[in-house]
Short mmCIF file of C-alpha atoms in Angstrom, two decimals:
data_model
loop_
_atom_site.label_atom_id
_atom_site.label_comp_id
_atom_site.label_asym_id
_atom_site.label_seq_id
_atom_site.Cartn_x
_atom_site.Cartn_y
_atom_site.Cartn_z
CA MET A 467 -13.76 46.06 -20.30
CA ALA A 468 -13.01 43.42 -17.40
CA SER A 469 -12.28 46.30 -15.02
CA LEU A 470 -14.74 48.97 -13.37
CA LYS A 471 -14.22 51.57 -11.27
CA PHE A 472 -16.77 52.59 -8.75
CA LYS A 473 -17.25 56.13 -7.40
CA ASN A 474 -20.11 55.55 -4.75
CA VAL A 475 -20.20 51.85 -3.75
CA TYR A 476 -20.04 51.07 -0.07
CA LEU A 477 -20.87 48.08 2.07
CA SER A 478 -23.07 48.86 4.90
CA ASP A 479 -24.86 46.39 7.45
CA ASN A 480 -24.23 42.76 6.86
CA TYR A 481 -25.85 39.67 8.62
CA THR A 482 -23.83 36.06 9.23
CA ILE A 483 -25.62 32.88 10.14
CA VAL A 484 -22.91 29.87 10.58
CA GLY A 485 -23.39 26.26 10.69
CA PRO A 486 -22.10 24.26 13.56
CA LEU A 487 -18.34 23.57 12.47
CA GLU A 488 -17.91 27.14 11.45
CA ALA A 489 -19.02 28.55 14.87
CA LYS A 490 -16.16 26.08 16.01
CA SER A 491 -13.97 27.59 13.40
CA ASN A 492 -11.42 30.31 13.11
CA LEU A 493 -14.12 32.75 12.78
CA LYS A 494 -14.12 35.79 15.37
CA LYS A 495 -17.66 36.68 14.98
CA TYR A 496 -20.82 35.76 13.88
CA ASN A 497 -24.52 36.83 14.11
CA MET A 498 -26.36 33.51 14.88
CA LYS A 499 -25.55 29.80 14.43
CA ILE A 500 -27.81 27.09 13.66
CA ASN A 501 -26.95 23.85 15.67
CA ASP A 502 -28.95 21.59 13.57
CA TYR A 503 -28.67 21.28 9.87
CA TYR A 504 -32.22 21.43 9.60
CA PHE A 505 -32.94 24.48 11.22
CA GLY A 506 -36.25 23.06 12.77
CA LEU A 507 -37.76 22.23 9.18
CA LYS A 508 -37.73 18.50 7.47
CA THR A 509 -35.09 19.03 4.51
CA PHE A 510 -31.79 20.51 4.39
CA GLU A 511 -33.01 22.32 1.45
CA GLY A 512 -35.48 24.24 3.11
CA ALA A 513 -32.92 24.98 6.20
CA GLU A 514 -30.88 26.76 3.51
CA VAL A 515 -33.49 28.70 2.28
CA LYS A 516 -34.31 29.70 5.96
CA MET A 517 -31.11 31.03 6.68
CA GLN A 518 -31.03 33.15 3.79
CA ARG A 519 -34.93 34.44 4.82
CA VAL A 520 -33.52 35.03 8.43
CA ILE A 521 -30.83 37.42 6.59
CA ILE A 522 -33.30 39.40 4.83
CA ASP A 523 -35.87 39.80 7.81
CA HIS A 524 -33.08 41.22 9.63
CA LEU A 525 -31.58 43.65 7.10
CA LEU A 526 -34.67 44.99 6.15
CA LYS A 527 -35.52 45.91 10.00
CA LYS A 528 -33.06 48.47 9.71
CA ASN A 529 -32.93 49.09 5.92
CA LYS A 530 -36.68 49.63 4.61
CA ASP A 531 -35.58 50.90 1.13
CA ILE A 532 -34.29 48.07 -0.39
CA GLU A 533 -34.59 47.96 -4.17
CA LEU A 534 -32.74 45.27 -5.42
CA ILE A 535 -31.78 41.63 -4.06
CA VAL A 536 -28.74 40.23 -5.98
CA GLY A 537 -27.52 36.98 -4.95
CA GLY A 538 -27.08 32.81 -5.39
CA ASP A 539 -25.96 29.65 -4.06
CA LEU A 540 -24.97 26.04 -5.42
CA SER A 541 -28.21 24.59 -5.60
CA ASN A 542 -29.59 23.51 -9.15
CA GLN A 543 -31.65 26.73 -10.98
CA LEU A 544 -30.39 28.73 -7.82
CA VAL A 545 -33.66 27.35 -6.12
CA THR A 546 -32.38 28.60 -2.63
CA THR A 547 -31.86 32.08 -3.45
CA SER A 548 -35.39 32.13 -5.63
CA PHE A 549 -37.29 30.23 -2.91
CA MET A 550 -36.32 33.09 -0.64
CA ALA A 551 -36.87 35.86 -2.82
CA ALA A 552 -40.39 34.75 -3.39
CA ASN A 553 -41.23 36.00 0.16
CA TYR A 554 -40.70 39.32 -0.69
CA SER A 555 -41.87 41.96 -2.94
CA ILE A 556 -38.60 43.13 -3.53
CA SER A 557 -37.07 42.94 -7.30
CA TYR A 558 -34.65 39.92 -7.82
CA LEU A 559 -31.79 39.05 -9.74
CA GLY A 560 -30.26 35.50 -9.25
CA SER A 561 -26.62 35.53 -10.31
CA TYR A 562 -24.48 32.24 -10.43
CA SER A 563 -20.75 31.94 -10.56
CA ALA A 564 -20.61 28.79 -8.53
CA CYS A 565 -18.22 29.98 -5.23
CA ALA A 566 -17.40 33.43 -7.07
CA THR A 567 -21.39 33.97 -6.70
CA PHE A 568 -20.73 36.75 -3.74
CA ASN A 569 -18.43 38.45 -5.75
CA SER A 570 -20.33 38.50 -9.01
CA SER A 571 -23.69 39.71 -6.66
CA ILE A 572 -21.78 42.49 -5.68
CA ILE A 573 -20.28 43.70 -9.21
CA THR A 574 -24.07 43.28 -10.59
CA LEU A 575 -25.29 45.47 -7.83
CA GLY A 576 -22.39 47.96 -7.37
CA ALA A 577 -22.35 48.30 -11.28
CA LEU A 578 -26.62 49.49 -10.82
CA ILE A 579 -25.51 51.87 -7.77
CA ASP A 580 -22.93 53.34 -9.28
CA ALA A 581 -24.92 54.13 -12.39
CA LYS A 582 -27.41 55.79 -10.07
CA LYS A 583 -29.91 53.11 -11.27
CA ILE A 584 -30.53 52.79 -7.46
CA ASN A 585 -29.50 53.68 -4.48
CA LYS A 586 -29.79 50.25 -1.94
CA GLY A 587 -30.00 46.90 -2.66
CA ILE A 588 -28.78 43.56 -0.89
CA ALA A 589 -26.15 40.63 -1.93
CA ILE A 590 -26.63 37.37 -0.44
CA THR A 591 -25.18 33.92 -0.53
CA SER A 592 -25.08 30.85 1.11
CA SER A 593 -24.15 27.17 1.18
CA HIS A 594 -24.91 24.16 3.09
CA ASN A 595 -22.81 21.11 3.17
CA LYS A 596 -25.44 18.65 3.14
CA VAL A 597 -27.08 20.36 0.24
CA ALA A 598 -24.19 20.32 -1.69
CA GLU A 599 -23.25 17.03 -0.54
CA ARG A 600 -26.29 15.51 -2.10
CA GLN A 601 -26.38 17.59 -5.05
CA PHE A 602 -22.41 17.16 -6.04
CA ARG A 603 -21.34 13.87 -4.11
CA TYR A 604 -22.88 11.06 -2.29
CA PRO A 605 -25.64 10.77 0.14
CA ILE A 606 -25.02 12.42 3.46
CA GLU A 607 -25.16 9.30 5.46
CA TYR A 608 -22.65 7.67 2.94
CA GLY A 609 -19.28 6.99 4.40
CA ALA A 610 -17.57 7.64 0.84
CA PRO A 611 -13.47 7.98 2.04
CA ARG A 612 -12.44 11.65 1.60
CA VAL A 613 -9.16 12.61 -0.14
CA LYS A 614 -6.57 14.50 1.12
CA ARG A 615 -7.05 17.29 -1.86
CA SER A 616 -10.93 17.43 -0.97
CA THR A 617 -12.29 20.26 0.48
CA TYR A 618 -15.32 20.71 2.77
CA THR A 619 -18.31 22.87 1.76
CA ALA A 620 -19.22 25.25 4.32
CA THR A 621 -22.55 25.74 5.44
CA GLY A 622 -23.48 29.33 6.18
CA ALA A 623 -25.47 32.57 4.84
CA LEU A 624 -24.43 35.91 4.52
CA GLY A 625 -25.74 39.14 3.35
CA VAL A 626 -24.45 42.61 2.95
CA VAL A 627 -26.21 45.74 2.42
CA LEU A 628 -24.46 48.00 -0.59
CA THR A 629 -25.68 51.50 -0.27
CA SER A 630 -24.58 54.65 -2.28
CA SER A 631 -24.62 56.50 0.76
CA LYS A 632 -20.78 56.70 2.03
CA THR A 633 -19.64 54.16 4.95
CA ASN A 634 -16.40 53.05 6.18
CA ILE A 635 -15.87 50.54 3.69
CA LYS A 636 -15.90 51.12 -0.19
CA VAL A 637 -16.05 49.06 -2.97
CA GLU A 638 -13.48 50.98 -5.13
CA SER A 639 -13.36 48.67 -8.20
CA ALA A 640 -13.83 45.21 -9.26
CA THR A 641 -12.58 43.04 -12.32
CA ILE A 642 -15.05 40.62 -14.20
CA GLY A 643 -12.90 37.68 -14.57
CA SER A 644 -13.18 35.01 -17.99
CA SER A 645 -14.22 31.46 -17.49
CA ILE A 646 -10.63 29.59 -17.99
CA ASP A 647 -10.09 25.71 -18.44
CA TYR A 648 -6.31 24.48 -17.94
CA GLY A 649 -7.87 20.76 -18.36
CA VAL A 650 -8.12 19.59 -14.86
CA LYS A 651 -10.92 16.78 -14.80
CA ASP A 652 -10.80 16.21 -10.93
CA ALA A 653 -14.06 17.38 -9.46
CA LEU A 654 -12.32 17.18 -6.12
CA ASN A 655 -9.38 18.75 -6.59
CA MET A 656 -11.11 22.20 -7.38
CA GLY A 657 -8.20 24.14 -6.17
CA ALA A 658 -6.59 23.03 -9.17
CA VAL A 659 -9.36 23.62 -11.17
CA MET A 660 -9.66 27.55 -9.76
CA ALA A 661 -6.04 28.73 -9.46
CA PRO A 662 -5.60 29.54 -13.30
CA ALA A 663 -8.53 31.67 -13.10
CA ALA A 664 -7.83 33.59 -9.80
CA ALA A 665 -4.14 34.20 -11.07
CA ASN A 666 -5.59 35.35 -14.52
CA THR A 667 -8.04 37.55 -12.70
CA LEU A 668 -5.18 38.86 -10.63
CA TYR A 669 -3.19 39.72 -13.35
CA LYS A 670 -5.69 41.10 -15.57
CA HIS A 671 -7.09 43.43 -12.56
CA LEU A 672 -3.60 45.01 -11.85
CA ASN A 673 -2.95 45.36 -15.65
CA ASP A 674 -6.39 47.22 -16.12
CA LEU A 675 -5.98 49.65 -13.48
CA ASN A 676 -2.30 49.95 -14.18
CA ARG A 677 -1.51 48.95 -10.34
CA LYS A 678 1.66 46.77 -8.54
CA ILE A 679 0.59 43.97 -6.08
CA ASP A 680 2.04 45.98 -3.54
CA TYR A 681 -0.81 48.32 -4.01
CA TYR A 682 -2.93 46.17 -1.77
CA ASP A 683 -2.01 45.51 1.63
CA LEU A 684 -4.18 41.93 1.38
CA ILE A 685 -5.00 39.73 -1.36
CA ILE A 686 -7.72 37.24 -0.29
CA THR A 687 -9.07 34.83 -2.31
CA GLY A 688 -11.81 32.24 -2.05
CA ASP A 689 -11.79 28.71 -1.64
CA LEU A 690 -8.85 27.39 -3.55
CA GLY A 691 -7.40 25.60 -0.31
CA LYS A 692 -4.25 24.54 1.03
CA TYR A 693 -2.65 22.86 -2.12
CA GLY A 694 -4.85 25.17 -4.35
CA ALA A 695 -3.30 28.43 -2.77
CA ASN A 696 0.37 27.20 -3.57
CA ILE A 697 -0.60 26.59 -7.36
CA PHE A 698 -1.75 30.16 -7.12
CA LYS A 699 0.75 31.25 -6.04
CA GLU A 700 2.96 29.56 -8.48
CA LEU A 701 0.97 30.57 -11.45
CA CYS A 702 1.41 34.07 -10.33
CA SER A 703 4.92 34.26 -10.78
CA ASN A 704 5.73 31.69 -13.18
CA ASN A 705 3.08 33.10 -15.69
CA TYR A 706 2.83 36.50 -14.82
CA ASN A 707 5.30 37.77 -13.01
CA LEU A 708 3.95 38.32 -9.62
CA ILE A 709 5.23 37.76 -6.33
CA VAL A 710 2.40 37.24 -4.09
CA ASN A 711 3.11 38.17 -0.58
CA ASN A 712 0.62 39.50 1.47
CA TYR A 713 -1.85 36.75 0.38
CA LEU A 714 -4.46 34.72 2.21
CA ASP A 715 -6.79 32.25 1.35
CA ALA A 716 -10.08 32.18 2.88
CA GLY A 717 -10.94 28.41 2.47
CA SER A 718 -7.62 27.22 3.77
CA ASN A 719 -7.93 29.53 6.96
CA LEU A 720 -11.53 29.06 8.19
CA TYR A 721 -11.37 25.79 9.62
CA LYS A 722 -8.94 24.82 12.42
CA GLU A 723 -6.36 22.42 11.62
CA GLU A 724 -8.10 19.92 14.52
CA GLN A 725 -11.04 19.71 12.71
CA ASN A 726 -9.16 17.58 10.21
CA LEU A 727 -11.30 18.76 7.03
CA ASN A 728 -8.52 17.82 4.64
CA ALA A 729 -7.80 20.84 1.98
CA GLY A 730 -10.16 22.85 3.50
CA SER A 731 -13.33 24.76 3.38
CA SER A 732 -15.07 25.70 -0.23
CA GLY A 733 -18.54 27.25 -1.06
CA PRO A 734 -19.72 30.39 -2.03
CA ILE A 735 -20.33 31.28 1.87
CA THR A 736 -16.48 30.45 2.58
CA LEU A 737 -15.20 33.99 1.53
CA PRO A 738 -17.87 36.50 2.58
CA LEU A 739 -17.60 34.57 6.07
CA TYR A 740 -14.25 35.01 6.56
CA LEU A 741 -13.99 38.37 4.70
CA PHE A 742 -16.81 40.06 7.04
CA ASN A 743 -15.97 38.24 9.89
CA ASN A 744 -12.16 38.08 10.37
CA ILE A 745 -10.54 40.59 7.93
CA LEU A 746 -12.76 43.76 7.56
CA ASN A 747 -13.38 44.14 11.08
CA SER A 748 -9.75 43.63 12.19
CA LYS A 749 -8.87 46.60 10.87
CA LYS A 750 -5.12 45.55 9.67
CA TYR A 751 -5.71 46.28 6.49
CA LYS A 752 -7.00 49.66 4.26
CA LYS A 753 -6.78 47.85 0.84
CA ILE A 754 -8.00 44.56 0.05
CA LEU A 755 -8.32 42.90 -3.06
CA VAL A 756 -10.99 39.92 -2.82
CA ILE A 757 -10.53 37.28 -5.37
CA ALA A 758 -13.63 34.74 -5.10
CA THR A 759 -13.28 31.76 -7.33
CA GLY A 760 -15.71 29.27 -8.87
CA SER A 761 -15.54 26.10 -10.13
CA LEU A 762 -18.30 26.13 -12.98
CA HIS A 763 -19.07 22.56 -13.28
CA SER A 764 -21.99 19.92 -13.09
CA THR A 765 -22.15 16.26 -12.19
CA THR A 766 -23.37 15.29 -15.49
CA LEU A 767 -20.28 17.25 -17.38
CA VAL A 768 -17.82 15.56 -15.26
CA ASN A 769 -19.08 12.13 -15.49
CA GLN A 770 -18.92 12.65 -19.29
CA HIS A 771 -15.05 13.30 -18.88
CA ASN A 772 -15.07 16.73 -19.62
CA SER A 773 -12.09 19.32 -17.89
CA ILE A 774 -14.06 21.74 -15.40
CA PRO A 775 -14.00 25.54 -16.33
CA SER A 776 -13.34 28.20 -13.66
CA ILE A 777 -13.91 31.84 -12.82
CA ALA A 778 -12.66 34.44 -10.72
CA HIS A 779 -14.42 37.83 -9.99
CA ALA A 780 -12.34 40.94 -8.05
CA ILE A 781 -13.43 43.45 -6.27
CA SER A 782 -11.46 45.97 -4.29
CA LEU A 783 -12.35 47.44 -0.79
CA GLU A 784 -11.02 50.38 0.78
CA VAL A 785 -11.24 50.56 4.48
CA SER A 786 -11.24 53.98 6.40
CA MET B 365 1.52 27.51 -20.39
CA ASN B 366 0.33 24.17 -21.94
CA LYS B 367 -1.66 21.88 -20.14
CA SER B 368 1.02 19.13 -19.45
CA GLU B 369 2.99 21.90 -17.85
CA TYR B 370 -0.19 22.65 -15.46
CA LYS B 371 -0.50 18.88 -14.78
CA ASN B 372 3.23 18.97 -13.31
CA ILE B 373 2.57 21.76 -11.37
CA VAL B 374 -0.76 20.44 -9.87
CA LYS B 375 0.95 17.39 -9.26
CA LYS B 376 3.97 18.71 -7.72
CA TYR B 377 1.19 20.54 -4.92
CA THR B 378 -1.35 18.11 -4.59
CA PRO B 379 -0.76 15.65 -1.97
CA ASN B 380 -0.52 11.05 -2.35
CA GLU B 381 -2.93 9.61 -0.44
CA ASP B 382 -1.47 6.81 2.19
CA LYS B 383 -2.63 3.65 -0.20
CA LEU B 384 -0.40 1.48 2.00
CA LYS B 385 -1.79 2.49 5.24
CA ASN B 386 -5.58 2.65 3.88
CA ALA B 387 -4.76 -0.91 2.07
CA PHE B 388 -3.44 -2.05 5.74
CA TYR B 389 -6.65 -0.58 7.55
CA ALA B 390 -8.76 -1.77 4.86
CA PHE B 391 -7.31 -5.38 5.41
CA VAL B 392 -7.63 -5.28 9.38
CA SER B 393 -11.17 -4.38 9.10
CA GLY B 394 -12.03 -6.66 6.07
CA GLY B 395 -10.96 -9.44 8.13
CA ILE B 396 -12.40 -8.72 11.32
CA ILE B 397 -15.91 -8.44 9.51
CA GLY B 398 -14.88 -11.52 7.77
CA LEU B 399 -13.87 -13.44 11.36
CA LEU B 400 -17.11 -11.79 12.71
CA SER B 401 -19.17 -13.56 9.79
CA ALA B 402 -17.42 -16.86 10.34
CA SER B 403 -18.25 -16.67 14.33
CA ILE B 404 -22.16 -15.80 13.14
CA TYR B 405 -21.87 -19.01 11.07
CA ALA B 406 -20.09 -21.23 13.30
CA LEU B 407 -22.94 -20.15 15.98
CA PHE B 408 -25.56 -21.36 13.87
CA ILE B 409 -23.86 -24.44 12.95
CA SER B 410 -23.11 -25.49 16.52
CA ASN B 411 -27.06 -25.14 17.12
CA ASP B 412 -27.53 -27.54 14.15
CA VAL B 413 -29.10 -25.25 11.59
CA GLU B 414 -28.61 -26.16 7.97
CA SER B 415 -25.41 -24.74 6.22
CA THR B 416 -27.65 -22.72 3.56
CA ILE B 417 -29.87 -21.15 5.85
CA ALA B 418 -26.78 -20.46 8.16
CA THR B 419 -24.92 -18.76 5.42
CA SER B 420 -28.46 -16.54 4.60
CA CYS B 421 -29.34 -15.57 8.17
CA THR B 422 -25.60 -14.36 8.75
CA LEU B 423 -25.84 -12.19 5.81
CA VAL B 424 -28.96 -10.95 7.11
CA ILE B 425 -27.65 -10.05 10.69
CA LEU B 426 -24.61 -7.92 8.68
CA ILE B 427 -26.87 -6.26 6.65
CA LEU B 428 -29.40 -5.29 9.54
CA ALA B 429 -26.33 -4.47 11.86
CA SER B 430 -25.10 -2.29 8.91
CA SER B 431 -28.24 -0.63 7.93
CA LEU B 432 -29.32 0.34 11.62
CA LEU B 433 -26.02 1.67 12.15
CA THR B 434 -26.11 3.85 8.83
CA GLY B 435 -29.60 4.88 10.10
CA LEU B 436 -28.53 5.73 13.48
CA GLY B 437 -25.60 7.77 11.67
CA PHE B 438 -22.11 5.85 12.89
CA PHE B 439 -21.77 4.06 9.71
CA ASP B 440 -20.40 7.05 7.36
CA THR B 441 -17.52 7.73 10.51
CA PHE B 442 -16.48 3.79 10.41
CA VAL B 443 -16.03 3.85 6.57
CA GLU B 444 -13.84 7.10 6.99
CA LYS B 445 -11.63 5.36 8.89
CA PHE B 446 -11.65 1.71 7.71
CA LYS B 447 -12.19 2.66 4.10
CA CYS B 448 -12.81 0.00 1.59
CA GLY B 449 -12.37 -2.62 4.23
CA ILE B 450 -16.50 -2.26 5.21
CA ILE B 451 -17.56 -1.11 1.68
CA ILE B 452 -16.60 -4.14 -0.22
CA PRO B 453 -18.07 -6.37 1.97
CA ILE B 454 -22.23 -6.87 1.90
CA THR B 455 -22.09 -4.45 4.94
CA GLY B 456 -21.35 -1.48 1.95
CA PHE B 457 -23.79 -2.61 -0.54
CA ALA B 458 -26.58 -2.48 2.52
CA HIS B 459 -25.06 0.71 3.75
CA SER B 460 -25.16 2.22 0.20
CA LEU B 461 -29.02 1.22 0.07
CA THR B 462 -29.94 2.70 3.18
CA SER B 463 -27.84 5.64 2.86
CA GLU B 464 -29.95 6.39 -0.30
CA ALA B 465 -32.92 5.85 1.24
CA ILE B 466 -32.51 8.16 4.10
CA ASP B 467 -31.10 10.46 1.72
CA ASN B 468 -34.48 10.83 -0.89
CA LYS B 469 -36.99 9.76 1.82
CA ASN B 470 -38.10 13.45 1.43
CA ASP B 471 -38.24 13.70 -2.38
CA GLY B 472 -41.55 10.89 -2.65
CA MET B 473 -41.63 7.27 -1.98
CA ILE B 474 -42.04 6.95 -6.04
CA THR B 475 -39.87 9.82 -7.27
CA GLY B 476 -37.03 9.88 -4.34
CA LEU B 477 -36.59 6.55 -2.13
CA GLY B 478 -37.94 4.08 -5.00
CA ALA B 479 -35.92 6.14 -8.31
CA SER B 480 -32.67 6.48 -5.95
CA ILE B 481 -32.18 3.69 -3.78
CA PHE B 482 -30.32 1.64 -6.38
CA LYS B 483 -28.24 4.59 -7.29
CA LEU B 484 -25.08 3.92 -5.72
CA ALA B 485 -25.78 -0.33 -5.68
CA GLY B 486 -27.27 -0.54 -9.20
CA SER B 487 -23.66 -0.91 -10.68
CA VAL B 488 -22.70 -3.15 -8.11
CA LEU B 489 -25.60 -5.45 -9.38
CA LEU B 490 -25.70 -5.19 -12.93
CA TYR B 491 -21.88 -5.65 -13.09
CA GLY B 492 -22.38 -8.18 -10.95
CA MET B 493 -24.62 -10.11 -12.71
CA VAL B 494 -22.86 -9.56 -16.39
CA SER B 495 -19.93 -11.08 -14.53
CA ALA B 496 -21.74 -14.22 -13.29
CA PHE B 497 -23.30 -14.57 -16.73
CA ILE B 498 -20.01 -14.27 -18.37
CA LEU B 499 -18.50 -16.82 -15.76
CA ALA B 500 -21.32 -19.63 -15.86
CA ILE B 501 -20.63 -19.61 -19.72
CA ILE B 502 -17.17 -20.08 -19.09
CA LYS B 503 -17.60 -23.14 -16.80
CA VAL B 504 -20.19 -24.55 -19.23
CA ILE B 505 -17.73 -24.19 -22.27
CA MET B 506 -14.99 -25.87 -20.33
CA ASN B 507 -16.75 -28.28 -18.17
CA GLY B 508 -19.15 -29.04 -20.87
#
């Protein structure tokens, strides 16, 4: 039961907050930018919670009848999203798929709306460069040299309302990926970790729904990065005989070349930032397959020399 | 596809680091730090400071400078440019302590700052002491 078809799940209002580097990136629009990584608070963790709160507050102004918030982030025990949710009396379900969290949230919420259990909910995700650096890498002020294959965790948050009432963006179907481990142990090379999961989910999706790859006007992956995107294309043709042409990777395209951020952007926010602010409003694409990719590791298990499993969840969007 | 086949694909697409270029930067920047310390030391000596005190004072100045630059937020950009040339000398040691201290100051004086300050520098201390101990034993055995 890897793939699900939805009849009445639509995306409605969304709200985007971006960090300083993301505001200078290739993003065409955003609702709010923060110049200060602390967002006026004492800690980076507090700042990330506040970003999510501001988004929920904005979305609740127009949508009073929200029944459920589903979301997640990169922090241990999902504290960012959970601390945000503690400010509201709305039901809340945390979701963790690392950088594929946005799609796992949409799939959970979409399935509940499609089954007519609820009518309206919010899917939210965020990442904060400094919070991720502290948790996964080195102290903020520690100047560890960055290698070319490494990606840079984007700062931002995005929430979107999912509803059963018709809008111009339909969530048409979804594929829940499997956790896949191809033996990569290098946590700096997350593109290589996640590419096999992305290729596998793409294959499963097309196979389950009996579609050819050119059914889609665009296939967009989350944060494989410049090198991971090439590995993904090669895996698709080698393993699954799929030639991927109409394709782009959000992580490779978010930052400008002159921002010098190595392989590109990563973090759960990368994909929704690019999707909502550059792709969906461009009106260029009607049928879009969104494959979010996540590297399911912790520093503890990497230090214990384990190879890293990865996950990719896909959602198919139809823009009218 | 098995794991070793995949490894080859990853290798094909993953860029190599410019090791020679990095080593050159590290050589030059490390050398500059050495030159700087030697000049500070010479300055102390020329002002009639005893050599052991001059050495300690030179180290203190380097530690202070790198900690201050870390606190002001410049040091990480230097390291990104000059790589190990400034991580390996005592400047790097001071940098690791200061950056951990800044990073964990909000997590409590005991549970945060105190517990984490040696997180990066701890390995340098431990293995520095262990190797010093082994070398001392070798020295004793060889020299009697």
